[in-house]
Amino acid sequence: MKPLGRFHAHVYFDLHELEQAIDLRREIGRRFAVPIDAVYDRPIGPHSKGTFQIVFRLEDFGVIVPWLIQHRGALDVLVHGDTGEHYVDHTQHVLWLGNSQRLYTEMFQRANDNAAPLFAG
């Protein structure tokens, strides 16, 4: 198993929560020097709701995750390790803040599959 050196946090929202999600994304960008993806207001990849992604290092986990716990409001957040094994990362190396959301994990390659994944988020 590869070590967890990097993490993704996916913030989920419905259209009526879009403004709250944009505000949270803006505040994350103000407070933390981490890459933040664009806001997608509809499902994309394995995600069944609107989302944006934050990428951060293990060293930042202890600051970013507690901050998300306190500031996510009613938005649900998936935090997962990024080992490059997308199926395992999204199903086993996970932490949910709030409610878990449906993920379309069938699109990921399995660890023993040589095919390229359809999505690498």
mmCIF file of C-alpha atoms in Angstrom:
data_model
loop_
_atom_site.group_PDB
_atom_site.id
_atom_site.type_symbol
_atom_site.label_atom_id
_atom_site.label_comp_id
_atom_site.label_asym_id
_atom_site.label_seq_id
_atom_site.Cartn_x
_atom_site.Cartn_y
_atom_site.Cartn_z
ATOM 1 C CA MET A 1 0.000 0.000 0.000
ATOM 2 C CA LYS A 2 1.302 3.444 -0.925
ATOM 3 C CA PRO A 3 1.754 6.000 1.884
ATOM 4 C CA LEU A 4 -0.733 8.837 2.296
ATOM 5 C CA GLY A 5 1.199 12.006 1.609
ATOM 6 C CA ARG A 6 -1.556 14.005 -0.038
ATOM 7 C CA PHE A 7 -5.297 14.392 0.485
ATOM 8 C CA HIS A 8 -8.323 15.689 -1.380
ATOM 9 C CA ALA A 9 -11.381 17.260 0.219
ATOM 10 C CA HIS A 10 -14.512 17.393 -1.939
ATOM 11 C CA VAL A 11 -17.147 19.870 -0.743
ATOM 12 C CA TYR A 12 -20.656 18.902 -1.922
ATOM 13 C CA PHE A 13 -23.676 21.116 -2.455
ATOM 14 C CA ASP A 14 -27.057 21.377 -4.143
ATOM 15 C CA LEU A 15 -27.943 24.394 -6.287
ATOM 16 C CA HIS A 16 -29.688 26.134 -3.371
ATOM 17 C CA GLU A 17 -26.361 25.855 -1.454
ATOM 18 C CA LEU A 18 -24.192 27.175 -4.303
ATOM 19 C CA GLU A 19 -23.628 30.596 -2.727
ATOM 20 C CA GLN A 20 -22.597 29.000 0.573
ATOM 21 C CA ALA A 21 -20.170 26.716 -1.303
ATOM 22 C CA ILE A 22 -18.655 29.655 -3.198
ATOM 23 C CA ASP A 23 -18.243 31.603 0.054
ATOM 24 C CA LEU A 24 -16.562 28.614 1.722
ATOM 25 C CA ARG A 25 -14.237 28.147 -1.265
ATOM 26 C CA ARG A 26 -13.305 31.836 -1.162
ATOM 27 C CA GLU A 27 -12.527 31.653 2.566
ATOM 28 C CA ILE A 28 -10.416 28.510 2.112
ATOM 29 C CA GLY A 29 -8.435 30.314 -0.593
ATOM 30 C CA ARG A 30 -7.917 33.283 1.720
ATOM 31 C CA ARG A 31 -6.729 31.197 4.676
ATOM 32 C CA PHE A 32 -4.754 28.368 3.110
ATOM 33 C CA ALA A 33 -2.108 28.210 0.372
ATOM 34 C CA VAL A 34 -3.532 25.073 -1.254
ATOM 35 C CA PRO A 35 -4.779 24.272 -4.764
ATOM 36 C CA ILE A 36 -8.558 24.597 -5.088
ATOM 37 C CA ASP A 37 -10.365 23.368 -8.186
ATOM 38 C CA ALA A 38 -13.205 25.151 -9.931
ATOM 39 C CA VAL A 39 -16.769 24.948 -8.640
ATOM 40 C CA TYR A 40 -18.874 22.446 -10.579
ATOM 41 C CA ASP A 41 -22.565 23.149 -10.049
ATOM 42 C CA ARG A 42 -23.605 19.705 -11.281
ATOM 43 C CA PRO A 43 -22.332 16.141 -10.884
ATOM 44 C CA ILE A 44 -18.905 15.434 -12.371
ATOM 45 C CA GLY A 45 -16.775 12.298 -12.382
ATOM 46 C CA PRO A 46 -17.734 10.041 -9.470
ATOM 47 C CA HIS A 47 -19.500 12.854 -7.610
ATOM 48 C CA SER A 48 -23.311 12.829 -7.515
ATOM 49 C CA LYS A 49 -23.704 16.518 -6.562
ATOM 50 C CA GLY A 50 -22.086 19.843 -7.261
ATOM 51 C CA THR A 51 -18.576 19.989 -5.834
ATOM 52 C CA PHE A 52 -15.203 21.641 -5.605
ATOM 53 C CA GLN A 53 -11.949 20.014 -4.556
ATOM 54 C CA ILE A 54 -9.162 21.087 -2.215
ATOM 55 C CA VAL A 55 -5.751 19.389 -2.451
ATOM 56 C CA PHE A 56 -3.472 19.404 0.587
ATOM 57 C CA ARG A 57 -0.469 17.652 2.106
ATOM 58 C CA LEU A 58 -0.325 15.414 5.146
ATOM 59 C CA GLU A 59 1.403 18.267 6.994
ATOM 60 C CA ASP A 60 -1.716 20.437 6.485
ATOM 61 C CA PHE A 61 -4.278 17.776 7.471
ATOM 62 C CA GLY A 62 -4.325 18.763 11.152
ATOM 63 C CA VAL A 63 -5.127 22.376 10.299
ATOM 64 C CA ILE A 64 -7.429 22.084 7.268
ATOM 65 C CA VAL A 65 -9.696 19.230 8.393
ATOM 66 C CA PRO A 66 -10.522 20.748 11.818
ATOM 67 C CA TRP A 67 -11.166 24.077 10.079
ATOM 68 C CA LEU A 68 -13.553 22.356 7.640
ATOM 69 C CA ILE A 69 -15.320 20.650 10.553
ATOM 70 C CA GLN A 70 -16.015 24.060 12.112
ATOM 71 C CA HIS A 71 -16.759 26.077 8.965
ATOM 72 C CA ARG A 72 -18.481 23.737 6.470
ATOM 73 C CA GLY A 73 -21.932 24.679 7.752
ATOM 74 C CA ALA A 74 -24.522 22.291 6.288
ATOM 75 C CA LEU A 75 -22.259 21.274 3.398
ATOM 76 C CA ASP A 76 -21.006 17.694 3.297
ATOM 77 C CA VAL A 77 -17.302 17.042 2.750
ATOM 78 C CA LEU A 78 -15.448 13.925 1.645
ATOM 79 C CA VAL A 79 -11.796 13.832 2.718
ATOM 80 C CA HIS A 80 -9.752 11.045 1.155
ATOM 81 C CA GLY A 81 -6.172 10.002 0.737
ATOM 82 C CA ASP A 82 -4.514 10.324 -2.663
ATOM 83 C CA THR A 83 -2.358 7.276 -3.348
ATOM 84 C CA GLY A 84 -3.266 7.115 -7.042
ATOM 85 C CA GLU A 85 -5.425 4.044 -6.423
ATOM 86 C CA HIS A 86 -8.661 5.910 -7.105
ATOM 87 C CA TYR A 87 -11.143 3.174 -6.224
ATOM 88 C CA VAL A 88 -9.515 2.440 -2.862
ATOM 89 C CA ASP A 89 -8.904 6.139 -2.163
ATOM 90 C CA HIS A 90 -12.621 6.925 -2.619
ATOM 91 C CA THR A 91 -14.000 3.862 -0.801
ATOM 92 C CA GLN A 92 -11.549 2.917 1.964
ATOM 93 C CA HIS A 93 -9.224 5.880 2.659
ATOM 94 C CA VAL A 94 -12.149 8.192 3.450
ATOM 95 C CA LEU A 95 -13.471 10.485 6.138
ATOM 96 C CA TRP A 96 -16.903 12.101 5.822
ATOM 97 C CA LEU A 97 -17.780 15.422 7.444
ATOM 98 C CA GLY A 98 -21.568 15.571 7.577
ATOM 99 C CA ASN A 99 -23.546 13.049 5.546
ATOM 100 C CA SER A 100 -21.962 10.640 3.108
ATOM 101 C CA GLN A 101 -22.950 11.126 -0.526
ATOM 102 C CA ARG A 102 -23.346 8.645 -3.361
ATOM 103 C CA LEU A 103 -20.168 8.155 -5.385
ATOM 104 C CA TYR A 104 -20.124 6.521 -8.814
ATOM 105 C CA THR A 105 -17.034 4.446 -8.071
ATOM 106 C CA GLU A 106 -17.629 1.983 -10.888
ATOM 107 C CA MET A 107 -15.802 4.426 -13.148
ATOM 108 C CA PHE A 108 -12.500 3.863 -11.350
ATOM 109 C CA GLN A 109 -10.073 1.170 -12.299
ATOM 110 C CA ARG A 110 -9.465 -1.525 -9.720
ATOM 111 C CA ALA A 111 -5.931 -1.887 -8.383
ATOM 112 C CA ASN A 112 -5.291 -4.937 -10.569
ATOM 113 C CA ASP A 113 -6.829 -3.446 -13.732
ATOM 114 C CA ASN A 114 -4.353 -2.154 -16.320
ATOM 115 C CA ALA A 115 -6.843 0.170 -18.022
ATOM 116 C CA ALA A 116 -6.482 3.910 -17.515
ATOM 117 C CA PRO A 117 -9.041 5.443 -15.133
ATOM 118 C CA LEU A 118 -11.781 7.595 -16.615
ATOM 119 C CA PHE A 119 -11.414 10.194 -13.881
ATOM 120 C CA ALA A 120 -8.526 11.045 -11.617
ATOM 121 C CA GLY A 121 -10.092 13.277 -8.950
#
